[in-house]
Coordinates of C-alpha atoms in Angstrom, one line a residue:
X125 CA 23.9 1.5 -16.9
X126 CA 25.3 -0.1 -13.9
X127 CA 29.7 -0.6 -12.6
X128 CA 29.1 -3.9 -14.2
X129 CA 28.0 -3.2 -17.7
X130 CA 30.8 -4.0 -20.0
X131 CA 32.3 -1.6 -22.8
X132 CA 31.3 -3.9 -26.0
X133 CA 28.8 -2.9 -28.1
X134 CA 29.0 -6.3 -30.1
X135 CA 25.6 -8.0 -30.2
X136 CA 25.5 -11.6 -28.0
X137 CA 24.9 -14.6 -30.7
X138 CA 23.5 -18.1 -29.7
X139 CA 25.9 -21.1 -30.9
X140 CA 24.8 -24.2 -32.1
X141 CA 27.3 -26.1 -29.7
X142 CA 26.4 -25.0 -26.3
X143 CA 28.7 -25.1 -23.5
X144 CA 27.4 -28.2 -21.0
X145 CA 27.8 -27.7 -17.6
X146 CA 27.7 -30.9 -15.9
X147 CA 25.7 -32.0 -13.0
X148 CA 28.7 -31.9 -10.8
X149 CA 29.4 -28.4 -11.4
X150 CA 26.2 -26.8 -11.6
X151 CA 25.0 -28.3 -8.1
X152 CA 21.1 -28.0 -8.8
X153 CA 19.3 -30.3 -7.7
X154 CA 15.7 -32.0 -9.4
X155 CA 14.3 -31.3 -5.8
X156 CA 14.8 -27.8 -6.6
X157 CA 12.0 -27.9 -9.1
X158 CA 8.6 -28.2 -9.3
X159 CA 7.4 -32.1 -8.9
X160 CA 4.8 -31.1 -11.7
X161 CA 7.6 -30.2 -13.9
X162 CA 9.4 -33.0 -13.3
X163 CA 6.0 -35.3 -14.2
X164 CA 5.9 -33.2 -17.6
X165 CA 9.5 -33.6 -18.3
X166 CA 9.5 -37.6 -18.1
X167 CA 6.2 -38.1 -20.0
X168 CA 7.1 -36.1 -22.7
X169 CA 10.6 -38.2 -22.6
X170 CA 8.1 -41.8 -22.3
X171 CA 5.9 -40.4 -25.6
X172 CA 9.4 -40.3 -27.6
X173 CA 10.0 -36.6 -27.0
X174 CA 13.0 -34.2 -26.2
X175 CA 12.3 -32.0 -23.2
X176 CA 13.8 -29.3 -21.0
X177 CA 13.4 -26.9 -18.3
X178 CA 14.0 -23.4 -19.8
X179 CA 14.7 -20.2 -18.8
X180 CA 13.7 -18.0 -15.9
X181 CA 14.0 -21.2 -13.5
X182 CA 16.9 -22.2 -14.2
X183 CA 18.4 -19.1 -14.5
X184 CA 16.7 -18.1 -10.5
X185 CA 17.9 -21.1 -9.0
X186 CA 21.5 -20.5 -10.0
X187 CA 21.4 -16.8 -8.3
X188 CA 19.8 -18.2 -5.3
X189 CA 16.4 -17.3 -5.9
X190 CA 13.4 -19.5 -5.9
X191 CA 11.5 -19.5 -8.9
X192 CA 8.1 -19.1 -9.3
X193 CA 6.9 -20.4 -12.6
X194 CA 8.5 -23.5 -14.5
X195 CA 8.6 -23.5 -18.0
X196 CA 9.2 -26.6 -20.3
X197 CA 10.3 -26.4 -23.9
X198 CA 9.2 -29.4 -26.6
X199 CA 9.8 -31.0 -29.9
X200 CA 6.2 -31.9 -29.5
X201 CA 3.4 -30.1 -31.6
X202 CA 0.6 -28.3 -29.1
X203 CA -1.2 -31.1 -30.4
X204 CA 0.9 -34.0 -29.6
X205 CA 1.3 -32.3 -26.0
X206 CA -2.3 -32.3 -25.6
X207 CA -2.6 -35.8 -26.8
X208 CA -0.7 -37.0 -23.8
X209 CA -2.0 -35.0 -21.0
X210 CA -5.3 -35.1 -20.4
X211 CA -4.9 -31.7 -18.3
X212 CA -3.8 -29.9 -21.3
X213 CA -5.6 -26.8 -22.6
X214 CA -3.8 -25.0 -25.8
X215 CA -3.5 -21.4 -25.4
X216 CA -2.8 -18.2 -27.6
X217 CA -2.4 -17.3 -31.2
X218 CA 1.1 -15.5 -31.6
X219 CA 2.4 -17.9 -29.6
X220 CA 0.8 -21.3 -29.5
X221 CA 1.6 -22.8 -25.8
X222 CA 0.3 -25.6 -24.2
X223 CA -0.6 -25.4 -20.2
X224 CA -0.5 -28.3 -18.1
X225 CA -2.8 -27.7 -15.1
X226 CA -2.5 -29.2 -11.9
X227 CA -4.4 -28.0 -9.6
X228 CA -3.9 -24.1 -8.6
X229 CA -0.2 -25.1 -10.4
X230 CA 0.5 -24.6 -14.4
X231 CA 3.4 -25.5 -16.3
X232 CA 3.5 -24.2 -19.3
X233 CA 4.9 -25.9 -22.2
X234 CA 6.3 -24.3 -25.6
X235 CA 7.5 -26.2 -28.7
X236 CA 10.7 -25.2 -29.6
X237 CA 10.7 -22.5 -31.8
X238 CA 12.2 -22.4 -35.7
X239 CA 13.4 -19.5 -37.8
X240 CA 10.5 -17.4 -39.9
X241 CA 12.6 -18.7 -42.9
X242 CA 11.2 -22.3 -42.2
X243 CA 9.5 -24.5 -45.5
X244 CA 6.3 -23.1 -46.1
X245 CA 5.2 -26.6 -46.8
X246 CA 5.6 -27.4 -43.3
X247 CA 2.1 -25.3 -42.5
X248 CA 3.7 -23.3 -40.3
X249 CA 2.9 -19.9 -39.4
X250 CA 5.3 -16.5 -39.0
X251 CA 3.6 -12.9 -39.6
X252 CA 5.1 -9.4 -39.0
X253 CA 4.0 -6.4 -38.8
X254 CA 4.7 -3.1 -41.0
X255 CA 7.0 -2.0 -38.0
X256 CA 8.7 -5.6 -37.5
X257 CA 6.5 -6.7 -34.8
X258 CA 5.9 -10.5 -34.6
X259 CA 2.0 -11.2 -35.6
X260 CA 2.1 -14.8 -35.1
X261 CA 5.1 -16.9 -34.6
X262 CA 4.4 -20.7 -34.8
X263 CA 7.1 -21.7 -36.6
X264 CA 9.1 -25.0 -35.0
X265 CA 12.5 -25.6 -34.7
X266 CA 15.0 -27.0 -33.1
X267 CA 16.6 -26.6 -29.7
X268 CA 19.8 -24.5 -31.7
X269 CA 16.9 -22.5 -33.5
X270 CA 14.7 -22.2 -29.8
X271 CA 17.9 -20.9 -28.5
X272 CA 18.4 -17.8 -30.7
X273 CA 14.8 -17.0 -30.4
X274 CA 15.3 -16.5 -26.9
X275 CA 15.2 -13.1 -25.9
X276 CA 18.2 -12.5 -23.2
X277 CA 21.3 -14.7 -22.8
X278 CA 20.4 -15.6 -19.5
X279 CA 17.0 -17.1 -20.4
X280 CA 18.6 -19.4 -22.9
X281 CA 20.1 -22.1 -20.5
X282 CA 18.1 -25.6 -20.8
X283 CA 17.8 -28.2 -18.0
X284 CA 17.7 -31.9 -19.6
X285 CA 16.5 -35.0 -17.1
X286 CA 18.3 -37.4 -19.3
X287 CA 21.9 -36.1 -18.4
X288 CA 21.1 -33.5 -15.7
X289 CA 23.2 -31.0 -17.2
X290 CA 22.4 -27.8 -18.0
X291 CA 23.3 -26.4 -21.5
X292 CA 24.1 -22.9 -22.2
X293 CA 23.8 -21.7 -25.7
X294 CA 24.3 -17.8 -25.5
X295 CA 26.8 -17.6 -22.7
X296 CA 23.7 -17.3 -19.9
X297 CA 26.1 -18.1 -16.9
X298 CA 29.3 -15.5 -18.3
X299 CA 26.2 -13.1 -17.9
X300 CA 24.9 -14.1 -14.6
X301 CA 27.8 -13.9 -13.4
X302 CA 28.8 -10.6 -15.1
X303 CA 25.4 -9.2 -13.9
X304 CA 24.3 -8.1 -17.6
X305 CA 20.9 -8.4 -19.5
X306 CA 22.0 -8.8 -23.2
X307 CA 20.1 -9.3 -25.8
X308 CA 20.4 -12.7 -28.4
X309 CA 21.2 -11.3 -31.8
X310 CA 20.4 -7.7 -33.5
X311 CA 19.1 -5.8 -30.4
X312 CA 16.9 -3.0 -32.6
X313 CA 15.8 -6.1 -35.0
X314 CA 14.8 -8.0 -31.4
X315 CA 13.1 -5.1 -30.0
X316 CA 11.3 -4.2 -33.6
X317 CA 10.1 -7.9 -33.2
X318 CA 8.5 -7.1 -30.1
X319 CA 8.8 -4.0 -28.6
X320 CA 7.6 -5.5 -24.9
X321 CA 11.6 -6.8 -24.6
X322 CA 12.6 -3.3 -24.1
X323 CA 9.9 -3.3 -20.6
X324 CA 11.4 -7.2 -19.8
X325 CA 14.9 -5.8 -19.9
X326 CA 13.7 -2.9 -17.5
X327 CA 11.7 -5.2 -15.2
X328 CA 14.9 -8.4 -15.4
X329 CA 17.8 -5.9 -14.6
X330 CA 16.0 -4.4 -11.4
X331 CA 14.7 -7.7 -10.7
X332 CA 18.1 -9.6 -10.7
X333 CA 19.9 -7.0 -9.7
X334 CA 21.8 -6.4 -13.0
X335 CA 22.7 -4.0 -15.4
X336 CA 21.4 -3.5 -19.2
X337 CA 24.9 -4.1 -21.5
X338 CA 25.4 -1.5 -23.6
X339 CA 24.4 -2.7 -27.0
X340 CA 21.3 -3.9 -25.8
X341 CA 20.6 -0.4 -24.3
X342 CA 21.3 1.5 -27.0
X343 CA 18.5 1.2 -28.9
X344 CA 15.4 1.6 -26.4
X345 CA 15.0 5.4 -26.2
X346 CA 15.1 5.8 -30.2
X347 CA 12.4 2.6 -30.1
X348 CA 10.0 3.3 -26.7
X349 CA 7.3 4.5 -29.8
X350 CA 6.8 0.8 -30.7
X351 CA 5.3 0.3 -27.6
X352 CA 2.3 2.0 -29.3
X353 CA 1.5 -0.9 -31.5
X354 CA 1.3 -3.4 -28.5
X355 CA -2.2 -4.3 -27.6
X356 CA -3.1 -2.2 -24.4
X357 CA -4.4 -5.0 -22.9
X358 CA -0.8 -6.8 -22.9
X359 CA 0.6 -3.6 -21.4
X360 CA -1.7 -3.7 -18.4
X361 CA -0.3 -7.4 -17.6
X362 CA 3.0 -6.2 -18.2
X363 CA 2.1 -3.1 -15.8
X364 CA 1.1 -5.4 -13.2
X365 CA 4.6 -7.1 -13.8
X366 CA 6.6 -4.3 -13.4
X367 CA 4.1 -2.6 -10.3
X368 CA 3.7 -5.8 -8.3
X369 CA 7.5 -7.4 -7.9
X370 CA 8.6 -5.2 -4.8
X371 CA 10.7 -3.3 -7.8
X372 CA 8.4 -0.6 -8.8
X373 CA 10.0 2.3 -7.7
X374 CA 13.1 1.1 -9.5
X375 CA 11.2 0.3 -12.6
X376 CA 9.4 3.4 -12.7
X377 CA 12.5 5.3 -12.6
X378 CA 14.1 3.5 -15.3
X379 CA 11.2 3.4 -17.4
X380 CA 11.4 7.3 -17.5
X381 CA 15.2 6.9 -17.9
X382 CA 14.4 5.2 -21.4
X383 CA 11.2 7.1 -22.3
X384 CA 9.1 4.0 -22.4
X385 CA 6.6 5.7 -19.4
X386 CA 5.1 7.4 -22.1
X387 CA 3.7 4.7 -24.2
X388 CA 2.4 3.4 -20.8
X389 CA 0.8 6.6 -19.3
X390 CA 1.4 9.2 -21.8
X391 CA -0.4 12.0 -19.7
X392 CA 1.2 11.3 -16.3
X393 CA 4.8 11.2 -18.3
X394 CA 3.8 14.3 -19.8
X395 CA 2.8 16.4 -16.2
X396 CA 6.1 14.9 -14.9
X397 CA 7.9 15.9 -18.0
X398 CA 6.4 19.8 -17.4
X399 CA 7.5 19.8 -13.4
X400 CA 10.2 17.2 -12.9
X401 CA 11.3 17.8 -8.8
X402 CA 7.7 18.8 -8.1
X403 CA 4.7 17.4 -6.0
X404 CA 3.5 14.9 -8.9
X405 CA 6.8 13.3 -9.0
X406 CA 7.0 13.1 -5.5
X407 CA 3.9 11.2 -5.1
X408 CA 4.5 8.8 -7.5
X409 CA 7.6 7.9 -6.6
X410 CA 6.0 8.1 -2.5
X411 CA 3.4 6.3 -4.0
X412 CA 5.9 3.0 -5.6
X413 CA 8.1 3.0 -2.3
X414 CA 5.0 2.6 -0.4
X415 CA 3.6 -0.4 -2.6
X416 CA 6.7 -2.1 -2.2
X417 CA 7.0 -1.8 1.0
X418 CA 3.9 -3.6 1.1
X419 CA 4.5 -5.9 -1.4
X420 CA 8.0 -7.2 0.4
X421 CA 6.1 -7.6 3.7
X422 CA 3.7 -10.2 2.2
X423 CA 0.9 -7.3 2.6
X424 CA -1.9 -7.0 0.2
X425 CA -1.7 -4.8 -2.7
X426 CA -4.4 -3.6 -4.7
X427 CA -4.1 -2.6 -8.6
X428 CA -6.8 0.1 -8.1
X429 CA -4.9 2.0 -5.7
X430 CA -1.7 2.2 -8.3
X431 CA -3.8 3.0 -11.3
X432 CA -5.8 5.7 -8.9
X433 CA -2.7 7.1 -7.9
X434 CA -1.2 7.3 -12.0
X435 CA -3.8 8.8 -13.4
X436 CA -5.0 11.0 -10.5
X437 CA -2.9 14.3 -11.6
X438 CA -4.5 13.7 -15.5
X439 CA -7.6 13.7 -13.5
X440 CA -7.7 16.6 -12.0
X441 CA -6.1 18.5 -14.8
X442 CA -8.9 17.4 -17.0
X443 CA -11.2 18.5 -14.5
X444 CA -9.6 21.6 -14.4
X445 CA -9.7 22.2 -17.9
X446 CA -13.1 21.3 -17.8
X447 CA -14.2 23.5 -15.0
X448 CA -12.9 26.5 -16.8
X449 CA -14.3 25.2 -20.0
X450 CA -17.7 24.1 -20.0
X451 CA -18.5 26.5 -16.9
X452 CA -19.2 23.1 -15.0
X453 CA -19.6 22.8 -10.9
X454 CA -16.3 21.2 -9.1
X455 CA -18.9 18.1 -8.6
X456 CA -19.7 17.6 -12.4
X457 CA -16.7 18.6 -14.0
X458 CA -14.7 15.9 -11.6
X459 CA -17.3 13.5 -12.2
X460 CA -16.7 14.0 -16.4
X461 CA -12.8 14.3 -15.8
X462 CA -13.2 10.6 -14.3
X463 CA -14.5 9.2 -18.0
X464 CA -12.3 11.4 -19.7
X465 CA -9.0 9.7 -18.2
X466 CA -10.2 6.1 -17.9
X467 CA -10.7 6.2 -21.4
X468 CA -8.0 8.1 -22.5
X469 CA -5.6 5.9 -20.6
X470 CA -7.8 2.6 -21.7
X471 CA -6.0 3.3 -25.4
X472 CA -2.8 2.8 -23.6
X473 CA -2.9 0.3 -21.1
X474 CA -6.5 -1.9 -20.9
X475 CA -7.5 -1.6 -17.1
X476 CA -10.2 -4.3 -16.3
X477 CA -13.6 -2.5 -15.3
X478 CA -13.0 -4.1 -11.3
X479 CA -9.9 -2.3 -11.2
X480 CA -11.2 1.2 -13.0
X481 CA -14.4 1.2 -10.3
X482 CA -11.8 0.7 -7.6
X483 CA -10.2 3.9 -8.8
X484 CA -13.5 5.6 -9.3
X485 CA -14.5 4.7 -5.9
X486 CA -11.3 6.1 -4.2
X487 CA -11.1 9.3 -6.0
X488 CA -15.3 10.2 -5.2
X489 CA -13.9 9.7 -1.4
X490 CA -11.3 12.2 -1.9
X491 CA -14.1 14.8 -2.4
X492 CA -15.8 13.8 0.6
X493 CA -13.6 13.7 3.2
X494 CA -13.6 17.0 4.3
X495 CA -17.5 16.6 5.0
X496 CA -17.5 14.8 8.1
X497 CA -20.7 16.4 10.0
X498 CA -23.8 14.5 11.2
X499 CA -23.6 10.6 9.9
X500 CA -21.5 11.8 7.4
X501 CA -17.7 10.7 8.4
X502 CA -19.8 7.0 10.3
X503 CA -21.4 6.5 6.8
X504 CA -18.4 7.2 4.9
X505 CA -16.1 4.6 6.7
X506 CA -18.5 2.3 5.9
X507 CA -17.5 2.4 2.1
X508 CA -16.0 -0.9 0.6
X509 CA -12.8 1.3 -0.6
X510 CA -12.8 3.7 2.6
X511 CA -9.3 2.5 3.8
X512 CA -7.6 2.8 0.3
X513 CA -8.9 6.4 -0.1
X514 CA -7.6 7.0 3.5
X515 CA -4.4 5.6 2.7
X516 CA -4.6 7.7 -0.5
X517 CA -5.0 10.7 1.3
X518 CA -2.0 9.5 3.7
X519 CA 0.0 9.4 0.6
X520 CA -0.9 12.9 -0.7
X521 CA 0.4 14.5 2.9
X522 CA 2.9 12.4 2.4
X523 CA 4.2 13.4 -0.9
X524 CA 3.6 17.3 0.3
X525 CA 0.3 18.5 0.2
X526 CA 0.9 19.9 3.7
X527 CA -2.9 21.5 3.8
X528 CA -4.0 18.2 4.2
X529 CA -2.2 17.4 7.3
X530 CA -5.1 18.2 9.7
X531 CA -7.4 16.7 7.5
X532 CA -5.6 13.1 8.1
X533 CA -4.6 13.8 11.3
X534 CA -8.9 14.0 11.6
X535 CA -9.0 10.9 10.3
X536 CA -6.3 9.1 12.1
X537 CA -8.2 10.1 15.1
X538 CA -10.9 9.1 14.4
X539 CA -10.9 5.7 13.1
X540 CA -8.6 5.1 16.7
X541 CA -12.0 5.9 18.6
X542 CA -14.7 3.7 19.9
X543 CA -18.0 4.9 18.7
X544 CA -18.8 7.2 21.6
X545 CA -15.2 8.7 20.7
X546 CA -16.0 9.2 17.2
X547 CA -19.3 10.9 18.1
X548 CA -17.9 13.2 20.1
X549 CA -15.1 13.9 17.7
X550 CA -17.8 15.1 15.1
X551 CA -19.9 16.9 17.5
X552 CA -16.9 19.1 18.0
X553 CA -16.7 19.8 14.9
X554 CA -20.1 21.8 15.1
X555 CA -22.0 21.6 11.8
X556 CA -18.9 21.9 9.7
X557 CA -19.4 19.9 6.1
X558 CA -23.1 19.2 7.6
X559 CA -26.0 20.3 6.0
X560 CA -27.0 23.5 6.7
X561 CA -30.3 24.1 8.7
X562 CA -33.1 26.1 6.0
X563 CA -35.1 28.6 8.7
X564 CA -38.3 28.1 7.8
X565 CA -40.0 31.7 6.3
X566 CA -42.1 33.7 9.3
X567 CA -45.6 33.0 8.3
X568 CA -47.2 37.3 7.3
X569 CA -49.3 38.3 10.0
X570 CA -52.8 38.7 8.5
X571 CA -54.5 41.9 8.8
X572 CA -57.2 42.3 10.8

């Protein structure tokens, strides 16, 4: 909790008369937005609709930052949305959206969503889980109603093209400018409807800069377990969210603030949990300051190289384990231990087969790089993931594995070198990590 988190422990409640800030006092302007968006907003308004710019845009613009997605919120059905754009495609089955495609740019479009006590008669649909969770949530409202289904107070301001005000229904700007996530309504009955708000409210505050408010973090360590009824396919996107936003270092060290690591990478969090100041730690945290480093210099960033990194102590304890087991080589055991904690992890977070063979293909390196005689170091540089396992091996001196140091420094070397350089580099190293010559048996001497 941050120097600007407040002492109340009240829960934040939408209102059904929002404040309106008026054009003049807001200063944002339509050319601050997406000209897409603004094509949405006004045919929606021509086919008799109400329509707004929601949320994280709006929100963005007022701290200064540009937005990257812009989200518009209905009282059209997905179906009377798709009826007037042509470029529509209806999406998802807990929540029904509509996306407007233009080109590489969507706007995504939401009907305002209703209370779960709506009219049954009104064939609308709202299912929950044994633990709370939200099943399916297509129940339609009104803008009031959308309001308090927001999640955070500053994600419940609506931009309107008919008066260019902005209106504030949960005190969104008291918060921005108080530098507080809060929750809308009940925060345990918010998170119990979806657990993934505790990981938003994690990946908003070191995003924005701001601090959880109390009653909204009160709940989250007694709750990170509901994170193990969320597909593990939405917690890989949600991993990506939290990994690939030049905040990961932050996030990852709030995440194991709040205990909700675990329900992401249960056997990492529990190797950390075992040694917390020691050479695992190190690199993972080595490991995030590195990838945003990257990612705030506009460099590319692969997923495989993070996943390689979070699962590579499970690896190799597994192996381990294995080794001592099963009586198994250093080669086999590894090769099983690579399976093991793909699928292990795969219960948890869903990592798509391109990203898992990335791994795959940087950890096998690993193994190899001390074998560098004959063709051996030439034909391993010419591997498709060669420079992410060097740069893994970087990051392992890095984080302290200090008997690796003349390893990379090998390698540094080495790639600096024209070819002639390089050949000579091996040469020197004599038949090290080359095969070995077999001395071919002295034929007997036949008696005569």
């Amino acid at each position: 909790m941050g120097p600007n988190a407040t002492d109340t422990n009240n829960a934040v409640q939408a209102s059904e008369l929002p404040l309106v800030i008026e054009r003049s006092e807001h200063g944002i302007s339509r050319k601050q937005f997406s000209p897409n968006a603004i094509k949405v907003l006004y045919r929606l308004k021509e086919g008799g609709f109400d329509a707004y710019l929601v949320g994280g845009c709006i929100r963005d613009i007022l701290l200064g930052q540009q937005p990257k997605d812009f989200d518009v919120v209905t009282n059209a059905t997905p179906e009377q949305i798709k009826r007037l754009f042509r470029n529509c495609r209806v999406i998802g089955r807990r929540f029904r959206l509509a996306h407007i495609v233009f080109g590489r740019e969507i706007i995504e479009v939401a009907t305002m969503r209703g209370h779960h006590e709506a009219d049954e008669a009104k064939n609308q649909i709202s299912q929950s889980s044994e633990h709370g969770q939200l099943l399916r949530d297509n129940v339609y409202g009104s803008i009031e109603e959308d309001a308090e289904r927001r999640d955070f107070s500053i994600n419940a301001l609506y931009y309107s093209i008919n008066d260019f005000c902005i209106y504030d229904y949960a005190n969104g700007i008291s918060a921005i400018k108080a530098k507080q996530i809060e929750l809308i309504g009940d925060p345990e009955t918010r998170y119990r409807e979806d657990p993934v708000r505790m990981l938003r409210a994690v990946r908003f505050a070191t995003k924005l800069g701001m601090s959880i408010a109390p009653a909204t973090e009160k709940p989250i360590a007694g709750l990170a377990n509901l994170l193990d009824h969320i597909p593990a396919a939405r917690l890989f996107e949600e991993s990506l969210k939290l990994f690939l936003n030049g905040k990961a270092e932050e996030n990852f060290i709030m995440l194991r603030q709040y205990g909700l690591f675990r329900a992401l990478f249960p056997a990492l969090d529990k190797i950390l949990d075992a040694n917390p100041d020691g050479l695992e730690h190190a690199f993972i945290l080595q490991m995030f300051k590195n990838t945003d480093k990257r990612i705030n210099a506009d460099k590319k960033v692969t997923p495989a190289f993070i996943f390689a990194a979070l699962l590579w102590f499970p690896l190799q304890s597994i192996a381990k384990k294995l080794q001592q087991r099963d009586q198994l080589s250093e080669y086999d055991a590894f090769a099983q231990a690579m399976n093991k904690v793909l699928s292990e992890n795969a219960q948890h977070v869903a990592v798509p087969k391109r990203f898992t063979l990335g791994a795959r293909d940087i950890w096998h390196i690993q193994q190899r790089l001390d074998k560098r005689g004959g063709q051996r170091a030439y034909r391993l540089t010419q591997q498709p993931r060669f420079k992410a396992a060097y740069d893994f091996l970087l990051l392992r001196v890095q984080a302290g594995e200090t008997e690796l140091q003349e390893l990379a420094n090998w390698w540094t070397n080495y790639l600096g070198q024209d070819i002639n350089g390089q050949k000579e580099m091996v040469k020197a190293l004599g038949h090290q990590g080359g095969p070995k010559r077999r001395r071919r048996p002295r034929k007997k001497k036949t008696e005569q």
